XYZ file of C-alpha atoms in Angstrom:
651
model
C 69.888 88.824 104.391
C 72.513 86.435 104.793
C 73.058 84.279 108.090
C 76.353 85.395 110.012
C 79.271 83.007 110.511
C 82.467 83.067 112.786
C 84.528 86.093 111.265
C 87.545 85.703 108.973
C 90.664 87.904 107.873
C 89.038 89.609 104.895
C 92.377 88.515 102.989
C 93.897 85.475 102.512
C 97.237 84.277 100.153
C 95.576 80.771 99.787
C 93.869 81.500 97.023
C 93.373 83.474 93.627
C 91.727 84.018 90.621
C 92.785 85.096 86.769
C 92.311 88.238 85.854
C 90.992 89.403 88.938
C 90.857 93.488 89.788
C 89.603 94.940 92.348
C 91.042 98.646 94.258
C 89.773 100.697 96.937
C 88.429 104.044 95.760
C 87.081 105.659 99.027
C 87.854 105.243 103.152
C 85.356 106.499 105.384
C 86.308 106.238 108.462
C 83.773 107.575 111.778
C 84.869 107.627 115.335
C 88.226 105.851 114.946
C 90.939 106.937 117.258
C 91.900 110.884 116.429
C 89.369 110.599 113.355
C 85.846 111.630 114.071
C 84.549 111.996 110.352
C 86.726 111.535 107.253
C 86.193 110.347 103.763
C 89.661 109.474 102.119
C 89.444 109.528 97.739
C 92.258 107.037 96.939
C 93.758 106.877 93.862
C 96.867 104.203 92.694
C 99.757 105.804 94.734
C 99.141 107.784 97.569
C 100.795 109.946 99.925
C 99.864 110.675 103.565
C 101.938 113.824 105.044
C 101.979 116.011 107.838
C 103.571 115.780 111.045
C 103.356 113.434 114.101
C 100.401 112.317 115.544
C 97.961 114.307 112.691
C 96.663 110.693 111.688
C 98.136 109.201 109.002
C 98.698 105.714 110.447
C 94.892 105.750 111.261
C 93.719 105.602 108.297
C 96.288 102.061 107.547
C 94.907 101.023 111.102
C 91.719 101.498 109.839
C 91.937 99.419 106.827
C 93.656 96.997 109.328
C 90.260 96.709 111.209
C 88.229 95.826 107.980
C 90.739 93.118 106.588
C 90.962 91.837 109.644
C 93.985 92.440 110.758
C 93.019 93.975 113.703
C 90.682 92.227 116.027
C 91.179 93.321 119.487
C 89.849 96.507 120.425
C 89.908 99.077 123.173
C 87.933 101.943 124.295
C 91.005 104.016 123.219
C 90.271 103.244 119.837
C 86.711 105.512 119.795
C 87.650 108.480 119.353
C 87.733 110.467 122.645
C 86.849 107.269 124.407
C 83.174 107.659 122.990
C 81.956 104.658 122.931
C 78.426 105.499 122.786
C 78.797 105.567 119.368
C 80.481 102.396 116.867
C 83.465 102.923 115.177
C 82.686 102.556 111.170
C 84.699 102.030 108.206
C 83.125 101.950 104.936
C 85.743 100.721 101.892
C 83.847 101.403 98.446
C 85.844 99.225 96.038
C 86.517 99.701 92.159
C 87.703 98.424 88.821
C 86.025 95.384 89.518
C 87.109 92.486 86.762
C 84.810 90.464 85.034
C 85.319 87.457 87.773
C 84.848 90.348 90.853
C 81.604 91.589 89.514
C 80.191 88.189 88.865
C 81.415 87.294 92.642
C 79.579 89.963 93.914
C 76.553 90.434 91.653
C 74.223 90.610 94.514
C 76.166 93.950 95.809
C 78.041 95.314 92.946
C 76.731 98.758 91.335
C 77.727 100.821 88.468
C 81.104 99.299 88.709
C 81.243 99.722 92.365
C 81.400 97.614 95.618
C 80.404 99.468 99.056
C 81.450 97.212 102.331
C 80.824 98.830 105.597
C 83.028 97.513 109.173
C 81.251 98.331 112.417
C 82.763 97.752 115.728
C 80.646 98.022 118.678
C 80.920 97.972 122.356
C 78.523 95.709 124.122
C 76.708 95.707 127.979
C 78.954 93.303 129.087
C 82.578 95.358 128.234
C 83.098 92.915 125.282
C 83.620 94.532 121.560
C 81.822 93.179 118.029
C 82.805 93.820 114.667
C 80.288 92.908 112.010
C 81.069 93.143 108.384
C 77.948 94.546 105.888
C 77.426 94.970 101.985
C 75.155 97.105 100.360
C 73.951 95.483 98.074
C 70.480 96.315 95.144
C 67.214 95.174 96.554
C 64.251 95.408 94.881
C 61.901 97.451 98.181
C 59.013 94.955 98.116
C 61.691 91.794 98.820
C 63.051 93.934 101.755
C 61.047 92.487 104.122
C 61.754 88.857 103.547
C 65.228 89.204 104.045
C 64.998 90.853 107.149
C 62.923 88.108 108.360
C 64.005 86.984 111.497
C 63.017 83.208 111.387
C 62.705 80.916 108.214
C 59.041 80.110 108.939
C 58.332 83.862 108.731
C 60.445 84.143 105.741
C 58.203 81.383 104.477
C 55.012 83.101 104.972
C 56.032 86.789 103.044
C 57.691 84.751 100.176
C 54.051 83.064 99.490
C 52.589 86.309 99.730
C 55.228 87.770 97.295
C 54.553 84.781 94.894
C 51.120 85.984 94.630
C 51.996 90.060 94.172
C 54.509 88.947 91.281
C 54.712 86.602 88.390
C 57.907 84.840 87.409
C 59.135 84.149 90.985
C 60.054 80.381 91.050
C 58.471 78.078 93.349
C 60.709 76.802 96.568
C 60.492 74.715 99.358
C 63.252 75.509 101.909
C 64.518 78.781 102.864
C 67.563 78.710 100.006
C 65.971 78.039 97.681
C 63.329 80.833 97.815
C 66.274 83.066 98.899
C 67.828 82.037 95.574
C 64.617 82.104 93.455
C 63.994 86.042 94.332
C 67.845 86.761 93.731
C 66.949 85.562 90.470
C 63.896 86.866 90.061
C 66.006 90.996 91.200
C 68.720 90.202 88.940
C 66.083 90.187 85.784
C 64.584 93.601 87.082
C 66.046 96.692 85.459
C 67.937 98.755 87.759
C 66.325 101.688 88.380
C 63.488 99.376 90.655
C 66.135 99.183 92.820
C 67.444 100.601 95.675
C 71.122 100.213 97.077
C 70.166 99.110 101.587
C 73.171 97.765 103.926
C 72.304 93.853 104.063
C 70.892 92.592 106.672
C 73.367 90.319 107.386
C 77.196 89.867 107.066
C 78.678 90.165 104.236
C 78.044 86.757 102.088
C 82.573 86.843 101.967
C 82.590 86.399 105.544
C 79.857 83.683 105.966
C 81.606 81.181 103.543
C 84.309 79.263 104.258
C 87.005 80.506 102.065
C 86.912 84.214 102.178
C 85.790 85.866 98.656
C 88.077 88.868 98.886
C 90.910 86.851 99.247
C 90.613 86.031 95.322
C 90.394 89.513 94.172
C 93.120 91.354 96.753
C 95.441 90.917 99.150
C 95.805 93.605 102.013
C 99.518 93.855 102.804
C 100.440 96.043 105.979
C 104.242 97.160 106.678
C 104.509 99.075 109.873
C 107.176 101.302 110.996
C 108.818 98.539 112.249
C 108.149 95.213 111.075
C 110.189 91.931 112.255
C 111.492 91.107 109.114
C 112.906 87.469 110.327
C 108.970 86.894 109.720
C 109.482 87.194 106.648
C 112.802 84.527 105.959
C 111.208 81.666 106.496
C 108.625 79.995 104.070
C 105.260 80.081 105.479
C 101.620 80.385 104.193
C 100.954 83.787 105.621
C 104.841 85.091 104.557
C 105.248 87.163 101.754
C 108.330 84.576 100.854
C 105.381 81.803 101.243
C 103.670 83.521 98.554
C 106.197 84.557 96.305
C 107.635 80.251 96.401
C 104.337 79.325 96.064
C 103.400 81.316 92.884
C 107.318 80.675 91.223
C 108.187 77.497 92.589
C 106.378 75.545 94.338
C 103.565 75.778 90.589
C 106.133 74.118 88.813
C 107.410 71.655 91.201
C 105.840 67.943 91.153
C 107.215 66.329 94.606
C 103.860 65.307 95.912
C 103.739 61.427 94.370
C 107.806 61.369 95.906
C 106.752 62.463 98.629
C 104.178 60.262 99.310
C 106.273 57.354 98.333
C 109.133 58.944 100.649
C 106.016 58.300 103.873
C 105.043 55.070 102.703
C 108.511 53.423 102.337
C 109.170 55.317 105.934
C 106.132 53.850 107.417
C 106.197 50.150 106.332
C 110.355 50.647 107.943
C 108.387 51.660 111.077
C 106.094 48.990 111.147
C 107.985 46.127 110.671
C 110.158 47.450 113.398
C 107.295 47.707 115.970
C 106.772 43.962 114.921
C 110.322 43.187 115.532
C 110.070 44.300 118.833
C 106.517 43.095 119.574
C 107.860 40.123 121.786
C 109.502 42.847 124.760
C 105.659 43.836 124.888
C 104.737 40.257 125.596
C 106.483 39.795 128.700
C 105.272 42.844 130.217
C 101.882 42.208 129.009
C 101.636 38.833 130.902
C 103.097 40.678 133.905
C 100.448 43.611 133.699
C 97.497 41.549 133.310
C 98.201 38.898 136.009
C 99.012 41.995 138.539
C 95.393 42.895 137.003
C 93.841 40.038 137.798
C 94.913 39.770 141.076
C 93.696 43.287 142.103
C 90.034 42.846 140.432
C 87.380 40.597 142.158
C 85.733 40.221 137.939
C 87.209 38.614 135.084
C 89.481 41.254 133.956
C 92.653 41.190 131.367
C 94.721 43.770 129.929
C 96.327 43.711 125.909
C 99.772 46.156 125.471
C 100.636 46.471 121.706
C 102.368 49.154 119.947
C 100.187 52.434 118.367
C 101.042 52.743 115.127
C 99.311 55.790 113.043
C 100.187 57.766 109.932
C 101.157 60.732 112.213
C 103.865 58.552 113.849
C 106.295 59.248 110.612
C 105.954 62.832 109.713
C 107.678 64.273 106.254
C 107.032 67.454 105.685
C 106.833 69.848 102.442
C 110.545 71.210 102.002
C 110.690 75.121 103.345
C 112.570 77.941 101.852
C 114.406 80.110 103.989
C 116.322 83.360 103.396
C 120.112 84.150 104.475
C 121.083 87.433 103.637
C 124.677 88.464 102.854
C 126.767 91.651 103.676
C 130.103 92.453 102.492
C 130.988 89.040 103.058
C 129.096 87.998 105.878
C 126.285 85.417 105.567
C 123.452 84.826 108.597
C 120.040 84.988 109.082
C 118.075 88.148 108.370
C 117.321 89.369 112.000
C 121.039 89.735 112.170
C 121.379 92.470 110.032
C 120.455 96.411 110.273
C 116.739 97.494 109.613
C 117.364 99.543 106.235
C 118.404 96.172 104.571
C 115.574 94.408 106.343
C 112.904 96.616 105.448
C 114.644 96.646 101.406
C 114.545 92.704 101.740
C 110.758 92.826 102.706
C 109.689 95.051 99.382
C 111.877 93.839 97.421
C 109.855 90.233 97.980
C 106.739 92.230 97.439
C 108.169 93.899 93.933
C 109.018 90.286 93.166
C 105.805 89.032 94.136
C 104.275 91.310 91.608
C 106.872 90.940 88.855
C 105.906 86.993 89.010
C 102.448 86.793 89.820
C 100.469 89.732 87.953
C 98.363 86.999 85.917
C 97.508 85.149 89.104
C 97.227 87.188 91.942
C 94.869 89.322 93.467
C 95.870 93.126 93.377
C 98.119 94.072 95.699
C 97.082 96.881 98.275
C 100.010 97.549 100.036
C 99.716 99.746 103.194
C 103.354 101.074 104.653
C 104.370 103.191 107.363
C 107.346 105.213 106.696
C 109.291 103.763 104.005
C 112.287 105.777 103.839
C 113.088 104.795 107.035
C 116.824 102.972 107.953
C 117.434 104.423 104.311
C 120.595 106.154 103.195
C 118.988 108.742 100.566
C 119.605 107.715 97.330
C 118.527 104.347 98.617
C 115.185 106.087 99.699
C 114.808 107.222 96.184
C 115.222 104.351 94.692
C 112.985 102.629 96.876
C 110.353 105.357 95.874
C 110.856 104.906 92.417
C 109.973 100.624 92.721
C 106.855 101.944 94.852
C 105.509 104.100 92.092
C 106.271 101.221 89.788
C 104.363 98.989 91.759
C 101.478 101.414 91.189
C 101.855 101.587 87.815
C 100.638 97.662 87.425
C 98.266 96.869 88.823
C 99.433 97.472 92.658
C 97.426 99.678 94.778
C 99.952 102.041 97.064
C 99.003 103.579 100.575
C 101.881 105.155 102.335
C 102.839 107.498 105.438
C 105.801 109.470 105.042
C 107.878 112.216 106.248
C 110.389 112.349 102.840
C 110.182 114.702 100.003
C 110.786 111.326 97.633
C 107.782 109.391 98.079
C 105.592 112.745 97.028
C 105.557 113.235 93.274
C 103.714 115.612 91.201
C 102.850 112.826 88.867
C 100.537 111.439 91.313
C 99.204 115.138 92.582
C 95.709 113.553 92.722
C 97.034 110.809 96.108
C 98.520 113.340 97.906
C 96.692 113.744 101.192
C 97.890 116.525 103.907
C 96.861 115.496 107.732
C 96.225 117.730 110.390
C 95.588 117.442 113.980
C 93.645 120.201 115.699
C 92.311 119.962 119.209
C 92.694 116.033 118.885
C 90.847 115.861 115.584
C 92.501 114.870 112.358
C 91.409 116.409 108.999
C 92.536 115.434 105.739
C 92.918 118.064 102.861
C 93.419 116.709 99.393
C 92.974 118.393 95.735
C 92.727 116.912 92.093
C 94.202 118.523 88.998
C 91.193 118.930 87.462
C 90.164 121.531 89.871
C 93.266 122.814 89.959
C 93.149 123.251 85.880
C 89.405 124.808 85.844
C 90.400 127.419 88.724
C 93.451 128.449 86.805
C 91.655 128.974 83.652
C 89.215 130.767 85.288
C 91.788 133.484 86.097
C 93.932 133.534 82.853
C 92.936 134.150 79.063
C 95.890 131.453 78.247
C 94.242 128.140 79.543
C 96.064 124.902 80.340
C 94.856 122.494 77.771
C 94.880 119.070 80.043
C 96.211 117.728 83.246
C 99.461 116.812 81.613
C 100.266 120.192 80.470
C 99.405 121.612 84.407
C 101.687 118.355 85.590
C 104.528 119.431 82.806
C 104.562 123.154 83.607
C 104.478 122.415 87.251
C 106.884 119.775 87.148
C 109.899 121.662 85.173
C 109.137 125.195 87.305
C 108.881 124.144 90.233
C 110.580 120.526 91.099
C 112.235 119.320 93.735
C 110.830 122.118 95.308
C 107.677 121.457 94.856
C 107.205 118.742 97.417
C 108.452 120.999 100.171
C 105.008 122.496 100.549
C 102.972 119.467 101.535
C 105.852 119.200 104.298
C 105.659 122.626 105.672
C 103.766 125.024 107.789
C 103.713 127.870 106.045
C 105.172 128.206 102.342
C 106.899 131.591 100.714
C 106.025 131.174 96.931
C 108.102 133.483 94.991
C 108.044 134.248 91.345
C 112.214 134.765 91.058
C 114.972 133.040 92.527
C 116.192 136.832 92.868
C 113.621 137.105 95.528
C 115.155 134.028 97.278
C 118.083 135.488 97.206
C 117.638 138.925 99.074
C 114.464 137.052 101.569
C 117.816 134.635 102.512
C 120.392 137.224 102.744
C 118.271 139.406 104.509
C 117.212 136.936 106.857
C 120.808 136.047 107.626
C 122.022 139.099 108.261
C 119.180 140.242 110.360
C 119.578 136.862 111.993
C 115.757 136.132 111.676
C 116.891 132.892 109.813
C 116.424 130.873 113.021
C 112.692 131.620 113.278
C 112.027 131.453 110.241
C 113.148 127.854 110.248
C 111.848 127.591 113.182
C 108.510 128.278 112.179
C 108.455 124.992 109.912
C 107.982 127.650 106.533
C 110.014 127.126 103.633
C 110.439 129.187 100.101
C 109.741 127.641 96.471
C 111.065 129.630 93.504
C 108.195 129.537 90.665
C 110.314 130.769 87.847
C 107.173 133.032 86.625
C 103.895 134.654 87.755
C 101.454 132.106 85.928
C 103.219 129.109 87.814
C 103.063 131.324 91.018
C 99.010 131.496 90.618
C 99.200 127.764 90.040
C 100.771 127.535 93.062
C 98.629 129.334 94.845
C 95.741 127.200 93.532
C 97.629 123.972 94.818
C 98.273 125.173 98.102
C 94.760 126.899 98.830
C 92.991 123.646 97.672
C 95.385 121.947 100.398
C 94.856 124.684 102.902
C 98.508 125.543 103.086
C 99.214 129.237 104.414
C 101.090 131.496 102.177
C 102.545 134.403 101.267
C 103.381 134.895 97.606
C 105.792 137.360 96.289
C 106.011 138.490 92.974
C 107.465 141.609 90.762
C 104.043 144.005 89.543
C 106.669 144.634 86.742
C 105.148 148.672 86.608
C 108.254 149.737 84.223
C 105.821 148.660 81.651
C 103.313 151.476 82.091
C 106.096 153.979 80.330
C 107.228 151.783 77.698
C 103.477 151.109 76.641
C 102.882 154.899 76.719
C 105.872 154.902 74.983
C 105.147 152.241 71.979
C 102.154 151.168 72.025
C 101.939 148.577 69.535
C 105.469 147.119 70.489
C 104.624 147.070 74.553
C 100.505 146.032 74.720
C 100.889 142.848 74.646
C 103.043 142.320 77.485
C 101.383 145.383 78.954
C 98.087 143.213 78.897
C 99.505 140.185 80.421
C 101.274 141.659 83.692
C 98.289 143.460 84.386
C 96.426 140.202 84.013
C 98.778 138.405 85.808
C 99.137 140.854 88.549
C 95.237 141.123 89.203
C 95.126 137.254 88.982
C 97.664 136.470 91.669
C 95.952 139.752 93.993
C 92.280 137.797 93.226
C 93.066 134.344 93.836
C 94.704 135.417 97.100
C 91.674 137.330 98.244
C 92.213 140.981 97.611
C 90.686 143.329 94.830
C 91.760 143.545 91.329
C 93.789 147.288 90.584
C 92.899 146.998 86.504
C 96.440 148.366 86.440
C 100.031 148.845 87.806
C 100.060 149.801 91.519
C 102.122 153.257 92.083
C 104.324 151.667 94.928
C 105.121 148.493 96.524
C 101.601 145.951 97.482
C 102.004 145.040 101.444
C 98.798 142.479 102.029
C 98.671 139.769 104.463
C 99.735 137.166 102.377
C 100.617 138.694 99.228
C 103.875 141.069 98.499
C 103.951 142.822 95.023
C 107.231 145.039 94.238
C 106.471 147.623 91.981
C 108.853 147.167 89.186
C 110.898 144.049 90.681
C 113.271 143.454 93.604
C 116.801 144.285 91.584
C 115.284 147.633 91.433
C 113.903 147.769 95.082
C 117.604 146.511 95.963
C 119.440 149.258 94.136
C 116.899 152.042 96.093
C 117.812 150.465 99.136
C 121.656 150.705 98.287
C 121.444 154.512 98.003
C 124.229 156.265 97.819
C 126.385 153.070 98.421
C 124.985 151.904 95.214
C 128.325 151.306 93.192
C 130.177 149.863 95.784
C 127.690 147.695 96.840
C 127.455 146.608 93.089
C 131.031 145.952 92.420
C 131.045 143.927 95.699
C 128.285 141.793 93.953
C 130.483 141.973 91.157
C 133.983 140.486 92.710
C 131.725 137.429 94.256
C 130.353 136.064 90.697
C 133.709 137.127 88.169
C 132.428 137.962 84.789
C 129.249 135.898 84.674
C 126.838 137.578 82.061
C 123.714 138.908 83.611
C 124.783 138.575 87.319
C 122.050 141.102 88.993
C 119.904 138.066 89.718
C 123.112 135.444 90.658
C 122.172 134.381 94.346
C 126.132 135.509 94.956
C 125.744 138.471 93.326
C 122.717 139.490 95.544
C 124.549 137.957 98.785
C 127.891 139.667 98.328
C 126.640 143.301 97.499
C 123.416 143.238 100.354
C 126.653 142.204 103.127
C 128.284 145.249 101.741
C 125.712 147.161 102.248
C 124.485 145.668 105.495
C 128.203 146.584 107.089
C 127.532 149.956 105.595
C 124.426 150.657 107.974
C 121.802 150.039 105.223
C 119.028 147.778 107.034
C 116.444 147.572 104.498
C 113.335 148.751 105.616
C 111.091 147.193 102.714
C 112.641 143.758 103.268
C 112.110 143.741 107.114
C 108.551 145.045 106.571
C 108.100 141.460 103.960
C 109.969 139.445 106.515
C 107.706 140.782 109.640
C 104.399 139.751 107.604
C 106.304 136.348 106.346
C 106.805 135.415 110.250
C 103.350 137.273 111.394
């Protein structure tokens, strides 16, 4: 629909715009290096785990090729060197602002902007990337904008004056592009239809790109040369950050102007003060000239004299960094306060500039890396501030910091199987509907599942999205003996070795919650929990005191057995549950312990005892449980029920 035009970076610092919004809400990415066919759902901050080479830096790479960022391409970058097939990348873009959605009224829907990428391979070896909207057409106008010439573009828009009233009269090919863009914008939408253009994208074919007002792509890899970034320049995030705080307020350009005109005159007049050496050699030239020439020939030698000849330039910032004492320029210094110099220009840049600048969509590789940890958290903490405003956060990372329960909803877990990367993500919402589903006592809102999850379960929590395999257990009793055990058995090894890792839950209903998480990520498991049966005799017992709690655990126990795949009992189980992923003890793990113990029950007590002094309510202290299962372990007591959990745990 629109005429193509040599292609731009789809981002630009040159420019901006008031007020201006505009995020990504969804990456599709097709045939791109290890990806074959993902849709990503972004939200404000988001987190790409899982381990090396699963495809998180694919999806930044991929964003890379739609900005622009990334124009030379390979056959390595189809996936499985298919390059039969293009590589696309469709960004649909949201929250667009007032200024955004008047920009692009001619693609914007319901809120919504949909921009496709597509890089090709052509006959000759050479690769194309073309850049295409969709954009609301009105069917019947389809055909004039797929025209291929103007004179046949000509010819249908007659005919469509004739089919429908109101469509102005034109005489060149804008202008009756223009008059049936008015003539669509009038019709209500549901005579529309949403078609890729036929074109590129109208922001590529102008001259300034019309992204560029709205957002700002900003990539940090792994490793970034940061002395890139210490010198003011109109692509540097320094160059932006002086240009929004400084340079706005600073007025040089008349003394500077007068600063080139003073210089110049002072280099004319001394061209003219010297004009008289040219003279001589002038006379010389010209009579060796006319001596060599049969025609009337002459030669003139005078001095060139140009604006360019006297250059003064804008003044440039630079950055010198300083370390206990020691001042130099940035490369000089160690990468963790290279890469905390470059965001902490970005945080700057956003402190500063929120009124002016486009939104910030910041793409970085590995941020806690070069950092000591507290420094990692901290840096964490001004990412997830950035977010906050009205910054836009994609990040790849291997730390337990830069995951955060608060943003459960941009937490993405990457896999790579057979040389294809999936992507698993979840949303709280399903997460809250699943778990009311199973339990009379529903969560009332997101915040209460984020609260509950957050106070059980933290820092914990953000093992899971890190591991293999996770051991959810309702007690940190349970962690106790599964550790002990493991140590003394000396299957602690494998178990670490197998990448698996235990969270305590502090409760069954925050165990099913778990549960929910990880099955929505598609994180093995193996929960553990206590089927609490003691209460069968004390409800036979007293009724009315016991049913309550005689309700729940029976609830709770048949929730945790359903939502791991097994049948409901509609009851307490008469020994100890052994399922594939699911271990129930029948009354709870103190009193599997003690059966265990035997007849070396009281010594193996007091041992537990002596390790914890006179804390209250010891059975459940981690030393406690430690101390007395080593007594019992150098007393020939193997325990059989925990080697039969820790077989299926490492199954």
């Amino acid at each position: 629909m629109v005429p193509s035009a040599p292609q731009r970076p789809l981002t630009s610092s040159s420019q901006c715009s008031r007020g201006a919004t505009l995020k990504i809400k969804t990456v599709k990415i097709v045939n791109f290096r290890s990806i074959v066919d993902e849709t990503i759902n972004l939200s404000k901050y988001n987190s790409f785990v899982g381990p090396n080479g699963a495809g998180k830096s694919t999806t930044l790479h991929a964003l890379n090729v739609f900005f622009g960022e990334i124009n030379s391409f390979s056959d390595e970058d189809f996936h499985a060197r298919n390059t039969e097939e293009p590589i696309k990348i469709t960004v649909t873009f949201c929250e667009l602002g007032e200024e955004a959605t008047e920009e692009f009224r001619h693609y914007a829907r319901a809120g919504q902007l949909i921009v496709h990428a597509e890089i090709s391979k052509a006959d000759d070896g050479s690769f194309k990337r073309i850049i295409r909207g969709e954009r609301l057409i009105f069917p019947p106008f389809r055909e004039y904008f797929e025209a291929a010439t103007a004179r046949d573009r000509g010819i249908i828009f007659k005919n469509l004056r004739e089919r429908f009233d109101g469509i102005d009269a034109a005489t060149n090919d804008g202008d009756r592009s223009a008059a049936l863009f008015k003539y669509e914008e009038e019709l209500p939408e549901k005579q529309k239809e949403l078609v890729p253009s036929g074109g590129e994208f109208f922001g590529i074919s102008k001259g300034v790109h019309k992204f560029q007002r709205h957002l700002c792509w900003v990539y940090i890899p792994a490793v970034k040369d940061a002395s890139s970034e210490s010198e003011e320049a109109k692509t540097s995030h320094l160059g932006k950050l002086i240009q929004h705080t400084i340079r706005s307020r600073m007025n040089y350009d008349a003394e500077l102007e007068r600063i080139r005109t003073e210089a110049l005159d002072a280099y004319s007049k001394l061209l003219s003060d010297q004009t008289s050496h040219l003279g001589d050699l002038q006379a010389r030239l010209s009579e060796r000239l006319q001596a060599a020439v049969m025609t009337e020939a002459d030669l003139q030698l005078t001095w060139k004299t140009d604006e360019k000849s006297v250059s003064v330039q804008d003044p440039i910032a630079q950055v010198l960094l300083s370390e206990r004492g020691h001042v130099d320029r940035v490369d000089k210094f160690g990468h963790g306060l290279q890469r905390s110099f470059l965001l902490v220009i970005l945080q700057e840049l956003m402190a500063v500039d929120n009124t002016v600048s486009p939104t910030l969509i910041l793409g970085c590789e590995e941020p806690e890396l070069y950092q000591h940890p507290p420094q990692a958290r901290h840096l964490a903490e001004i990412l997830m501030e950035l977010a906050a405003g009205d910054s836009q956060i994609l990040l790849t990372t291997h730390s337990l910091y830069f995951v955060d329960v608060k943003y459960f909803d941009g937490i993405k877990v990457f896999r790579n199987v057979f040389g294809k990367a999936t992507v698993s993500s979840s949303s709280f919402s399903e997460v809250i509907v699943n778990y009311n589903a199973a339990f009379k006592k529903p969560l009332q809102n997101e915040d209460q599942a984020r609260t509950k999850l957050a106070i059980q379960t933290q820092p914990k929590f953000n093992e899971i999205f890190f591991a293999e395999r996770v051991v959810v257990v309702e007690g940190v009793s349970d962690l106790a003996c599964i550790e002990a055990y493991m140590r003394l058995s000396g299957k602690k090894s494998e178990f670490q070795k197998s990448g698996a890792t235990i969270v305590v839950c502090e409760g069954k209903s925050s165990l099913a919650l778990m549960i929910l998480i990880m099955k929505s990520f598609k994180i093995p498991y193996h929960a553990i929990f206590d089927c609490d049966s003691e209460y069968d005799e004390k409800f036979a017992s007293n009724p009315d005191k016991f049913r309550e709690p005689y309700n729940e655990h029976i609830r709770d126990n048949d929730a945790i057995l359903e939502l791991s795949g097994h049948k409901k009992i509609d009851g307490f189980p008469a020994d100890h549950i052994f399922l594939s992923n699911v271990t129930g003890w029948r009354f709870n793990i103190e009193r599997t312990l003690e059966v265990e113990f035997g007849e070396d029950l009281e010594a193996c007590l007091q041992s537990g005892r002596d390790a914890v002094g006179n804390l209250r309510n010891s059975r459940k202290h981690p030393l406690f449980i430690a101390a007395s299962m080593s007594t019992a372990w150098k007393k020939g007591k193997t325990f059989p029920v925990l080697q039969k959990l820790v077989e299926r745990i490492l199954a």
